[in-house]
C-alpha cells in the first residue's frame, strides 16, 4: 500500500514494484486475467514472505488492510490466508492475527 507521501506502508519485493497489485493504490492489473483472485493474492504474499518483507515471527497486516491493498473482498483475503496456512507459510490465530512462523530449530 502506498501512503500519501508515496512511500510503501508494507514494503516488499512485490509492493515496491507493483507487479502483483490487483488494484487499489498500487495500480491495477487488468481484470481479464485468468484464475482466481485468491491465487493472485497468495502469490503476492508468498513473494513478500520469501523476499523478507515479512520475516519469521512477524505479523501480516490485518484483513481490512489487505482488502484495501489488493482491492478485494474479505472472502478473497480469508481464502488466501487459508491457502498460506495449508502451505505452512503462516499461522492464523483468532484474536492474535496471522504470523509467519519461526523456522524449525535445528537439532
Short mmCIF file of C-alpha atoms in Angstrom, two decimals:
data_model
loop_
_atom_site.label_atom_id
_atom_site.label_comp_id
_atom_site.label_asym_id
_atom_site.label_seq_id
_atom_site.Cartn_x
_atom_site.Cartn_y
_atom_site.Cartn_z
CA UNK A 1 0.00 0.00 0.00
CA UNK A 2 1.36 3.41 -0.90
CA UNK A 3 0.84 6.24 1.57
CA UNK A 4 0.06 9.77 0.51
CA UNK A 5 3.74 10.63 0.76
CA UNK A 6 4.42 7.97 -1.87
CA UNK A 7 6.27 5.52 0.38
CA UNK A 8 5.17 1.91 0.76
CA UNK A 9 3.45 1.11 4.06
CA UNK A 10 4.34 -2.59 3.83
CA UNK A 11 7.49 -2.73 1.75
CA UNK A 12 8.36 -5.89 -0.05
CA UNK A 13 9.52 -7.17 -3.39
CA UNK A 14 6.06 -7.04 -4.91
CA UNK A 15 4.75 -3.89 -3.24
CA UNK A 16 7.65 -1.76 -4.39
CA UNK A 17 7.45 -2.92 -7.98
CA UNK A 18 3.67 -3.18 -8.14
CA UNK A 19 3.96 -6.48 -10.01
CA UNK A 20 1.25 -8.26 -8.09
CA UNK A 21 -1.11 -5.44 -7.30
CA UNK A 22 -4.72 -6.20 -8.08
CA UNK A 23 -5.94 -2.67 -7.78
CA UNK A 24 -6.13 -0.12 -5.04
CA UNK A 25 -3.31 2.34 -4.63
CA UNK A 26 -0.63 0.15 -6.23
CA UNK A 27 -2.08 0.24 -9.71
CA UNK A 28 -4.37 -2.23 -11.36
CA UNK A 29 -3.63 -5.49 -13.06
CA UNK A 30 -6.09 -5.99 -15.90
CA UNK A 31 -9.18 -7.79 -14.60
CA UNK A 32 -9.23 -10.02 -17.69
CA UNK A 33 -6.57 -12.15 -16.04
CA UNK A 34 -7.44 -15.80 -15.72
CA UNK A 35 -7.57 -17.68 -12.45
CA UNK A 36 -8.89 -16.85 -9.04
CA UNK A 37 -8.19 -13.59 -7.26
CA UNK A 38 -7.17 -15.53 -4.16
CA UNK A 39 -4.44 -17.30 -6.16
CA UNK A 40 -3.02 -13.93 -7.17
CA UNK A 41 -3.13 -12.65 -3.57
CA UNK A 42 -1.42 -15.86 -2.40
CA UNK A 43 1.34 -15.39 -4.98
CA UNK A 44 1.89 -11.80 -3.87
CA UNK A 45 2.03 -12.70 -0.19
CA UNK A 46 4.35 -15.66 -0.82
CA UNK A 47 6.68 -13.32 -2.74
CA UNK A 48 6.73 -10.95 0.22
CA UNK A 49 7.27 -13.68 2.81
CA UNK A 50 10.07 -15.33 0.83
CA UNK A 51 11.54 -11.94 -0.07
CA UNK A 52 11.83 -10.96 3.59
CA UNK A 53 9.15 -8.28 3.76
CA UNK A 54 7.51 -10.41 6.46
CA UNK A 55 10.36 -12.08 8.37
CA UNK A 56 9.78 -15.02 10.75
CA UNK A 57 7.55 -14.20 13.73
CA UNK A 58 6.27 -11.00 12.08
CA UNK A 59 2.57 -10.36 11.65
CA UNK A 60 0.82 -9.88 8.34
CA UNK A 61 -1.39 -6.80 8.03
CA UNK A 62 -4.95 -7.20 9.27
CA UNK A 63 -7.67 -8.34 6.86
CA UNK A 64 -9.03 -4.83 6.30
CA UNK A 65 -5.61 -3.54 5.22
CA UNK A 66 -5.05 -6.47 2.86
CA UNK A 67 -8.54 -5.95 1.39
CA UNK A 68 -7.74 -2.32 0.69
CA UNK A 69 -4.24 -3.01 -0.59
CA UNK A 70 -5.33 -5.67 -3.08
CA UNK A 71 -8.79 -4.19 -3.76
CA UNK A 72 -10.50 -7.49 -2.99
CA UNK A 73 -13.18 -8.71 -0.58
CA UNK A 74 -12.59 -10.19 2.87
CA UNK A 75 -13.62 -13.56 1.46
CA UNK A 76 -10.72 -13.46 -1.00
CA UNK A 77 -8.29 -12.47 1.77
CA UNK A 78 -9.56 -15.26 4.03
CA UNK A 79 -9.23 -17.83 1.23
CA UNK A 80 -5.69 -16.62 0.61
CA UNK A 81 -4.70 -16.88 4.28
CA UNK A 82 -6.18 -20.38 4.43
CA UNK A 83 -4.02 -21.46 1.47
CA UNK A 84 -0.93 -19.92 3.10
CA UNK A 85 -1.73 -21.83 6.30
CA UNK A 86 -2.06 -25.09 4.37
CA UNK A 87 1.37 -24.44 2.82
CA UNK A 88 2.82 -23.80 6.28
CA UNK A 89 3.85 -20.22 5.47
CA UNK A 90 1.66 -18.55 8.11
CA UNK A 91 -0.24 -19.37 11.28
CA UNK A 92 -3.55 -17.65 11.90
CA UNK A 93 -4.88 -17.42 15.44
CA UNK A 94 -8.24 -15.79 16.13
CA UNK A 95 -7.69 -12.61 18.07
CA UNK A 96 -3.91 -12.78 17.64
CA UNK A 97 -3.56 -12.19 13.93
CA UNK A 98 -1.67 -14.02 11.24
CA UNK A 99 2.04 -14.54 11.70
CA UNK A 100 4.92 -16.01 9.77
CA UNK A 101 6.14 -18.94 11.90
CA UNK A 102 9.70 -19.13 13.14
CA UNK A 103 11.85 -21.64 11.29
CA UNK A 104 12.14 -25.03 12.99
CA UNK A 105 15.04 -25.37 15.41
CA UNK A 106 17.91 -27.49 14.14
CA UNK A 107 19.00 -30.40 16.29
#
